[in-house]
Coordinates of C-alpha atoms in Angstrom, one line a residue:
X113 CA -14.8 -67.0 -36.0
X114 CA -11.2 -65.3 -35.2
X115 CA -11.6 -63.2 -38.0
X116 CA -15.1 -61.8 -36.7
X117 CA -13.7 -61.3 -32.8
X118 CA -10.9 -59.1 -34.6
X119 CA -13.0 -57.6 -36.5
X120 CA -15.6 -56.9 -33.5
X121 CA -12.2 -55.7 -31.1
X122 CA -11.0 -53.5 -33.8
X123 CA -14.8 -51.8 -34.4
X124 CA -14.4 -51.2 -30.5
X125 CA -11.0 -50.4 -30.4
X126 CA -11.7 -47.3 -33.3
X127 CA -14.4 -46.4 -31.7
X128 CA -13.1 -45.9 -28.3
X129 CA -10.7 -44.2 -30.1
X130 CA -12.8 -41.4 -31.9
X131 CA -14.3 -40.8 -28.2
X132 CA -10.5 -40.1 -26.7
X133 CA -10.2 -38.0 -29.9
X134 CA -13.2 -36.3 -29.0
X135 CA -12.5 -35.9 -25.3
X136 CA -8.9 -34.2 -26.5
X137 CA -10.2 -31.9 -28.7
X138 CA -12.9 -30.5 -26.6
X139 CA -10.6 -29.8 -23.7
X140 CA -8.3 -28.4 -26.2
X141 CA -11.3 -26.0 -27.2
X142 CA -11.7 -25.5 -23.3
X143 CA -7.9 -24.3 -22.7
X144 CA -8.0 -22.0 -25.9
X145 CA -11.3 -20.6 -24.8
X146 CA -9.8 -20.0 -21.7
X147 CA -6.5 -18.4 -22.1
X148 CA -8.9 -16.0 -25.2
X149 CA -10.6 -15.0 -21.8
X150 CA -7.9 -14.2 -20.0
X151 CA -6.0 -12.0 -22.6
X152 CA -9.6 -10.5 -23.4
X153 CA -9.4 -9.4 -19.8
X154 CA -6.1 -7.5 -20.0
X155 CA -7.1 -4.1 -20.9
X156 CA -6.2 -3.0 -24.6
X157 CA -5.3 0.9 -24.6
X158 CA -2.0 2.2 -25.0
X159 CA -0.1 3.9 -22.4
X160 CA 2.9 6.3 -22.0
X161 CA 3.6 7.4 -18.3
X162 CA 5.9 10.4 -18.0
X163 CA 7.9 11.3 -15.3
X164 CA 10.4 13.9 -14.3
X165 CA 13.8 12.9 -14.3
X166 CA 13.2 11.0 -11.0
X167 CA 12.4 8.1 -13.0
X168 CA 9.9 5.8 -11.2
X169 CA 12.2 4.3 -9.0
X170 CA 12.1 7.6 -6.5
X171 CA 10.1 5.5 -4.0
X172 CA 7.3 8.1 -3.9
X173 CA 5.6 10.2 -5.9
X174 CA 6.5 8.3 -9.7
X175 CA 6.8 4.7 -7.8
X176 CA 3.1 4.5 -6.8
X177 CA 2.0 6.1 -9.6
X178 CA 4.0 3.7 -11.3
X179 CA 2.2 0.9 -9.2
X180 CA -1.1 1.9 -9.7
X181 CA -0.9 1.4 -13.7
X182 CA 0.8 -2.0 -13.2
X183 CA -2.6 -2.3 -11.3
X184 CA -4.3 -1.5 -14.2
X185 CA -2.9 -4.0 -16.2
X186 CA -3.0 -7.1 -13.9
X187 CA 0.6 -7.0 -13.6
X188 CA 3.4 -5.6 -10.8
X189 CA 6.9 -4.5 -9.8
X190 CA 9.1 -7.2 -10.8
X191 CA 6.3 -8.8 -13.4
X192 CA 5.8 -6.2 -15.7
X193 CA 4.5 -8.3 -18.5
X194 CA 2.5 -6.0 -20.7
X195 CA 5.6 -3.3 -20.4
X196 CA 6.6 -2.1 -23.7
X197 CA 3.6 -3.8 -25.6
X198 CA 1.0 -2.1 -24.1
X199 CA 3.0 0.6 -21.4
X200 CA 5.5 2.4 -21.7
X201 CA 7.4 5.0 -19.3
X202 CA 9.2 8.3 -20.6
X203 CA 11.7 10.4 -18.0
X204 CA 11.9 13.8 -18.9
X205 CA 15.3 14.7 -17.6
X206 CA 15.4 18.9 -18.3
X207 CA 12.0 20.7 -17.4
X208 CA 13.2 23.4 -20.2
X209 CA 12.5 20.6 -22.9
X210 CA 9.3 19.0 -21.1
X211 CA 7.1 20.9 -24.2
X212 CA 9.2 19.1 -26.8
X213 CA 9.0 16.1 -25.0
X214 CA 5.6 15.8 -24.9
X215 CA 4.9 16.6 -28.3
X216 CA 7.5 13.8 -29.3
X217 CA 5.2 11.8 -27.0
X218 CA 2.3 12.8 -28.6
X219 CA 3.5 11.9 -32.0
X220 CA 3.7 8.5 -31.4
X221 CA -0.2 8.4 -30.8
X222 CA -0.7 6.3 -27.6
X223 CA -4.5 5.8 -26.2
X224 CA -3.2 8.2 -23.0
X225 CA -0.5 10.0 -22.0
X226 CA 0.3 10.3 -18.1
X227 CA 2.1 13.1 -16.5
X228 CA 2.9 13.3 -13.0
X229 CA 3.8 16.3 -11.1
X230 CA 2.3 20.1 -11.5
X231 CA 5.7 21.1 -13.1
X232 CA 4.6 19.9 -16.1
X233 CA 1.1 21.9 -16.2
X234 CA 2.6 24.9 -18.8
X235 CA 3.4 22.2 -21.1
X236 CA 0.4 20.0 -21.0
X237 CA -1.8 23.0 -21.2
X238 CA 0.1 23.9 -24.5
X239 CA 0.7 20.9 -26.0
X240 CA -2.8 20.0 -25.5
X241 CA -3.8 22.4 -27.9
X242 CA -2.0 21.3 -30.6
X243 CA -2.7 17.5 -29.9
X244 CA -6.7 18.3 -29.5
X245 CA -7.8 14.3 -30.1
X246 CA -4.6 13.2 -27.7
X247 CA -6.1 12.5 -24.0
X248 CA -3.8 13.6 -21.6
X249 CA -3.9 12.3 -17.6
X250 CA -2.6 14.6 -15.3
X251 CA -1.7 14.4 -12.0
X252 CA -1.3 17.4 -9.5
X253 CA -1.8 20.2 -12.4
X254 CA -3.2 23.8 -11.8
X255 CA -5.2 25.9 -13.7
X256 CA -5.9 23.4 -16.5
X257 CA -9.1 23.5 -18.3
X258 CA -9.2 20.8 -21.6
X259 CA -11.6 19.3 -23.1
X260 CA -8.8 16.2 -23.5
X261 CA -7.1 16.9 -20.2
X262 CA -8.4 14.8 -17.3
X263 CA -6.6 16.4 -13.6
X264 CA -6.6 14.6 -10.8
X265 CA -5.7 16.7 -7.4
X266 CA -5.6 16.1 -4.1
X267 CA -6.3 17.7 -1.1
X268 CA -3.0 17.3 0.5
X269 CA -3.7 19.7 3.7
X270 CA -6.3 17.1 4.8
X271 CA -3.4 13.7 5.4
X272 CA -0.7 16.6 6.5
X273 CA -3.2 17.7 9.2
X274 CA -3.2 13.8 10.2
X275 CA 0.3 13.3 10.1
X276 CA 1.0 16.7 11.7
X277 CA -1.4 15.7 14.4
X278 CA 0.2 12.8 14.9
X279 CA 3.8 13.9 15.2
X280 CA 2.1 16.3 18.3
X281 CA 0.8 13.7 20.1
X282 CA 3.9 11.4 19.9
X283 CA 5.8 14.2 21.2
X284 CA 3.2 14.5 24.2
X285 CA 3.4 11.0 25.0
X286 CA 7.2 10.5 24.9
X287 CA 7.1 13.5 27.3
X288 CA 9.3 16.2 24.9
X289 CA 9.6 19.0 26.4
X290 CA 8.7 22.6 24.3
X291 CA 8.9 20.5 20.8
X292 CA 9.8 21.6 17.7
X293 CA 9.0 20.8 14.4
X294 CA 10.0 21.0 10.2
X295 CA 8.9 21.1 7.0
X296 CA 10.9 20.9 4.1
X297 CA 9.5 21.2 0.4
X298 CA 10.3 21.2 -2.9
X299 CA 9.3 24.1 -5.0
X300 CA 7.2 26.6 -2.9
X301 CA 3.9 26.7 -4.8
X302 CA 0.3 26.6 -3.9
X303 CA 0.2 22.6 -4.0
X304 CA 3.3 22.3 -1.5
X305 CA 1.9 24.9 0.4
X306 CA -0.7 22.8 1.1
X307 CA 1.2 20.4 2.7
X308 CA 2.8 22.7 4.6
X309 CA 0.0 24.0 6.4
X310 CA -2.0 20.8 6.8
X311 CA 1.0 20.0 8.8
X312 CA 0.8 23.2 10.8
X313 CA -2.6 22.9 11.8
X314 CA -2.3 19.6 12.8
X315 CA 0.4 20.2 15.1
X316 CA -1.2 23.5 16.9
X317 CA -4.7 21.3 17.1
X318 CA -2.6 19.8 19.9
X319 CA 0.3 22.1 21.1
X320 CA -1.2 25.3 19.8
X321 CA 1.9 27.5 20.4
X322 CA 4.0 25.2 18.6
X323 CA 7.4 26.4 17.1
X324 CA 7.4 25.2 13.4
X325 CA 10.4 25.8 10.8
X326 CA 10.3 25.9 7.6
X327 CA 12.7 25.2 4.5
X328 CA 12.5 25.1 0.6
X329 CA 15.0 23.2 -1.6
X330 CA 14.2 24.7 -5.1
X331 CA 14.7 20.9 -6.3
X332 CA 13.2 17.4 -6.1
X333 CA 16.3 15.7 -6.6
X334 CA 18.8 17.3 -4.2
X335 CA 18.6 14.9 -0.9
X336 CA 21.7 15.7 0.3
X337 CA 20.8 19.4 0.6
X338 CA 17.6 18.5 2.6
X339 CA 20.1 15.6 5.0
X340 CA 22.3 19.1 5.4
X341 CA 19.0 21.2 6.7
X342 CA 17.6 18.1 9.0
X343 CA 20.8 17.4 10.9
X344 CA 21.3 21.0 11.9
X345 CA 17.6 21.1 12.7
X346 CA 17.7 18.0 14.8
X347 CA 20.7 19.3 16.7
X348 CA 18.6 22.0 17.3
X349 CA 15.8 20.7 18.8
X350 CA 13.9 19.9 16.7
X351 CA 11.4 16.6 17.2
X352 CA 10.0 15.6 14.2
X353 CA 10.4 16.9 10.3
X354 CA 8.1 16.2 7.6
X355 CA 9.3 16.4 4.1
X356 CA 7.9 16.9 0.4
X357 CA 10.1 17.5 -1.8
X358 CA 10.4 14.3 -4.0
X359 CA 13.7 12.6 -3.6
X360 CA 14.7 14.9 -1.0
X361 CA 12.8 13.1 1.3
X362 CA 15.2 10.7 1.2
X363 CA 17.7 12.8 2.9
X364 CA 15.5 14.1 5.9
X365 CA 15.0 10.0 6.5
X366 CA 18.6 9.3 5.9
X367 CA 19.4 12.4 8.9
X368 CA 16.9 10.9 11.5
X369 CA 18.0 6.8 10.9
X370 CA 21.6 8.4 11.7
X371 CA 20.4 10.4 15.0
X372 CA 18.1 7.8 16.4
X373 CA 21.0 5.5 16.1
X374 CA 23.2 7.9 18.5
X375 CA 20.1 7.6 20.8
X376 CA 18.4 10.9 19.7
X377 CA 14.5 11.1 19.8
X378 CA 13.8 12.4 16.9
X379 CA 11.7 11.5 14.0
X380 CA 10.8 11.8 10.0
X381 CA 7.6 11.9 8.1
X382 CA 7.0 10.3 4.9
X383 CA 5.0 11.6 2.1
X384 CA 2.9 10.1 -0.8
X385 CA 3.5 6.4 0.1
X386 CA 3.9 4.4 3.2
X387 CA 8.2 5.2 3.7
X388 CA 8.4 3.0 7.0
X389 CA 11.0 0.4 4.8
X390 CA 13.3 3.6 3.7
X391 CA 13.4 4.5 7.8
X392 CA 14.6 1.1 8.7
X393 CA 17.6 0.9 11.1
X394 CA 17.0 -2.2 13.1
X395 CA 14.4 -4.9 13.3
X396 CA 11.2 -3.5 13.4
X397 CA 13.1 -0.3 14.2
X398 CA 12.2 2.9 11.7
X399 CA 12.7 6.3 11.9
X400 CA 10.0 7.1 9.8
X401 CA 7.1 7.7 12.8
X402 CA 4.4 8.0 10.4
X403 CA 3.5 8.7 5.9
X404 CA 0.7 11.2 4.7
X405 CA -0.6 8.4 1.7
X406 CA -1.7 10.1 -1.6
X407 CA -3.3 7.8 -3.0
X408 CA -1.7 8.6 -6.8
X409 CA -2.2 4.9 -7.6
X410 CA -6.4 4.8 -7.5
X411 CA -6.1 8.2 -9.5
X412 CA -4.1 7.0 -12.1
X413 CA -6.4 3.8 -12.4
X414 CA -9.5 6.2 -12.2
X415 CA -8.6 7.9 -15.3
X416 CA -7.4 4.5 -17.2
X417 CA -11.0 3.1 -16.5
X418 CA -12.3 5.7 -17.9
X419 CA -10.3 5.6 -21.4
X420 CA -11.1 1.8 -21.3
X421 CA -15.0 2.3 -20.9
X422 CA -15.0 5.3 -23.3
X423 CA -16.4 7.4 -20.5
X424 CA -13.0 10.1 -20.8
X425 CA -13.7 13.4 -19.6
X426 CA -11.7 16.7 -19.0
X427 CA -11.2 18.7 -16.2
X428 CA -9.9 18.9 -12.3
X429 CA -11.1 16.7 -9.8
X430 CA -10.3 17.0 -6.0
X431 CA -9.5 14.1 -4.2
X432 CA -9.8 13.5 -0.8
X433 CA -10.5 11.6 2.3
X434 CA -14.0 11.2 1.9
X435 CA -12.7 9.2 -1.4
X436 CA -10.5 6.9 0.1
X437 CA -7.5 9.3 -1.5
X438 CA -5.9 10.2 1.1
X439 CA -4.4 8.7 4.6
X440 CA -1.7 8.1 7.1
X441 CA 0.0 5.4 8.2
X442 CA 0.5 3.1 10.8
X443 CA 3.4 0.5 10.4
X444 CA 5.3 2.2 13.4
X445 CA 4.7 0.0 16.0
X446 CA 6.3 2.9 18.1
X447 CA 3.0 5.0 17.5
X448 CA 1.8 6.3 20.4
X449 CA -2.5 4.6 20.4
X450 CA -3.2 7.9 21.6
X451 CA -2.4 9.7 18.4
X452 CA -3.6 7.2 16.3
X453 CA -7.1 7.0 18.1
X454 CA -7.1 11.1 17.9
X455 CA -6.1 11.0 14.2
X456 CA -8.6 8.7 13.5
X457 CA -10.8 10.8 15.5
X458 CA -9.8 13.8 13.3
X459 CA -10.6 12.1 10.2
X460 CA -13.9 11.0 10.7
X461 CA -14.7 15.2 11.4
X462 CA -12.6 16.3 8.5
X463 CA -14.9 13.9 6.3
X464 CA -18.2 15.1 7.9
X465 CA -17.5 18.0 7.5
X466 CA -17.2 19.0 11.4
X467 CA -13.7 20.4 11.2
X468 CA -12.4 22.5 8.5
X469 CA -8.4 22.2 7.2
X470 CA -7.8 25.4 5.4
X471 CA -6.3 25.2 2.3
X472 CA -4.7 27.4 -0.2
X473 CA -6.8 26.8 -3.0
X474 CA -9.8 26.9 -1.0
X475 CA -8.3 29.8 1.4
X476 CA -5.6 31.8 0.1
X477 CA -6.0 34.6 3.0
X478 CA -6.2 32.1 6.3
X479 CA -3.4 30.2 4.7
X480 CA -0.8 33.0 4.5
X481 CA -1.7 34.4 7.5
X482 CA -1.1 30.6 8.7
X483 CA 2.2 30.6 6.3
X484 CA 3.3 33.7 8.4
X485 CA 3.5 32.1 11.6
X486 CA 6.4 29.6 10.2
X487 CA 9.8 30.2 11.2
X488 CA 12.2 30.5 9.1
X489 CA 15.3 31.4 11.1
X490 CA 17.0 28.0 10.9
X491 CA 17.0 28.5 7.0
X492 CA 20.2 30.3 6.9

């Protein structure tokens, strides 16, 4: 009788153990099914980003375009997980070997190439020739026309109107008296000229006999020379100075945080990205009043989706408001609701079509003869 109960407990006993068995490997199947969906997910193409020698730590033009193709990939600053499998970043240190570089680049056959920055258009539209089957991703180029060159612009004049608006207003509601105002670029060219007067017609849609100066680096990487230019302009009167010139930037912020913490009312503008955090000088304290946002980031995604989906195609697109590319920030709690209900205001009629922002590519007379109303006798 024992040995039958054993036998009947040890029947039971396998069985229940081919079911746990069974149990286990199913979810095991589950898991690996699982985790096969989730790397499915990643996207598979191959990417080199290129960069001027700025790197993509200039917290502006590189960084978000930077942050966009993390995007991309499921991944961010600080988790870069799929970084030298599938990504990869390149920083072209000497502009005079930007055509080698490239082709270098293009030897090593990635899915897409990225380049940011119109400095590199001669070379892109050369070394696309030779590389007919490479797809290239450009950002900010001019005059490119490539089968295998995909150009994404942006119509900067639009978010330098806002921001130019903006800085008008503030000055009106802080009660300046006469105010002046800067710009300060990078290489003068039809895209920075853009910026430039955005910015001016923004400001003279509110004080229309506004006094605006003007001031070109020749470099992006030279922030000391544009912290030189700022602090004699805000000892001079002027109110608020908006900058884009890449890194320079930096040293137009660096010139107001020191002169609003002597108690001077002045102010700086960012450019490309929200630059409230590089403004900081206190808590919640910033001297960065507001940032014209290119959005670089949905660009650089827009032209990944399309490698991914096979749906590539070359030639110059124009981004803009209407597109959710462009905007202005409001982090400055300092921000006057007067100028940000009357830039808001402003957008909704630049989108519908209800006010025009000349720009140079769309204008080339009305925007000299705007360019020609700039001061330039502080440049000296």
């Amino acid at each position: 009788m024992s040995h039958n109960i054993d036998y009947v407990m040890l029947t039971e006993t396998g069985a229940f153990m081919k079911k746990k068995i069974r149990f286990f490997f199913t979810f095991a199947l589950i898991i690996l099914s699982f985790i096969s969906c989730k790397k499915d997910n990643v996207p598979s193409i191959s990417v080199k980003l290129v960069t001027d020698g700025l790197g993509i730590n200039d917290k502006s033009y590189n960084a978000i375009a930077w942050e966009g193709l993390l995007r991309f990939y499921g991944d961010s600053v600080g988790d870069e997980k799929n970084f030298g499998i599938l990504y990869d970043v390149a920083i072209c240190n000497e502009s005079g070997k930007y055509y080698s570089d490239l082709r270098a680049i293009s030897d090593e056959r990635p899915d897409l190439v990225i380049v940011t920055g119109f400095a590199f258009t001669n070379a892109i539209q050369s070394v696309s020739l030779v590389y007919p089957e490479q797809k290239f991703l450009m950002i900010d180029g001019s005059n490119i026309d490539a089968a295998n060159v995909q150009n994404y612009l942006f119509a900067a004049e639009e978010g330098s109107y806002l921001v130019g608006l903006i800085a008008a207003e503030q000055a009106l509601a802080e009660g300046v008296q006469n105010p002046k105002f800067g710009f300060i670029g990078g290489m003068e060219n039809n895209t920075i000229t853009d910026f430039e007067i955005g910015y001016v017609q923004g400001i003279r849609s509110v004080i229309p006999d506004a006094e605006v100066y003007e001031f070109y680096t020749d470099d992006w990487s030279r922030p000391a020379l544009a912290a030189a230019k700022a602090k004699v302009w805000y000892e001079n009167g002027v109110y608020a100075i908006y900058t884009a010139a890449g890194m320079c930037g930096n040293g137009t912020i660096a010139e107001a945080v020191s002169h609003r913490k002597a108690g001077k009312n002045v102010w700086a503008i960012g450019v490309d990205q929200d630059q409230f955090a590089e403004g900081v000088y206190g808590v919640g304290k910033s001297a960065v009043l507001t940032s014209m946002v290119k959005r670089v980031d949905n660009a650089i995604e827009i032209g990944l989706n399309s490698v991914q989906s096979n749906t590539f195609k070359g030639g110059s697109t124009i981004l803009a408001l209407k597109d959710k590319a462009i905007s202005f920030s409001t982090t400055n709690t300092e921000l006057s609701e007067n100028a940000v209900k009357h830039a808001y205001a402003a957008q909704s009629e630049i989108i519908s079509g209800k006010l025009n922002v000349v720009a140079t590519y769309k204008d080339s007379a009305a925007a000299e003869a705007i360019v020609k109303t700039i001061n330039r006798q502080m440049n000296k």
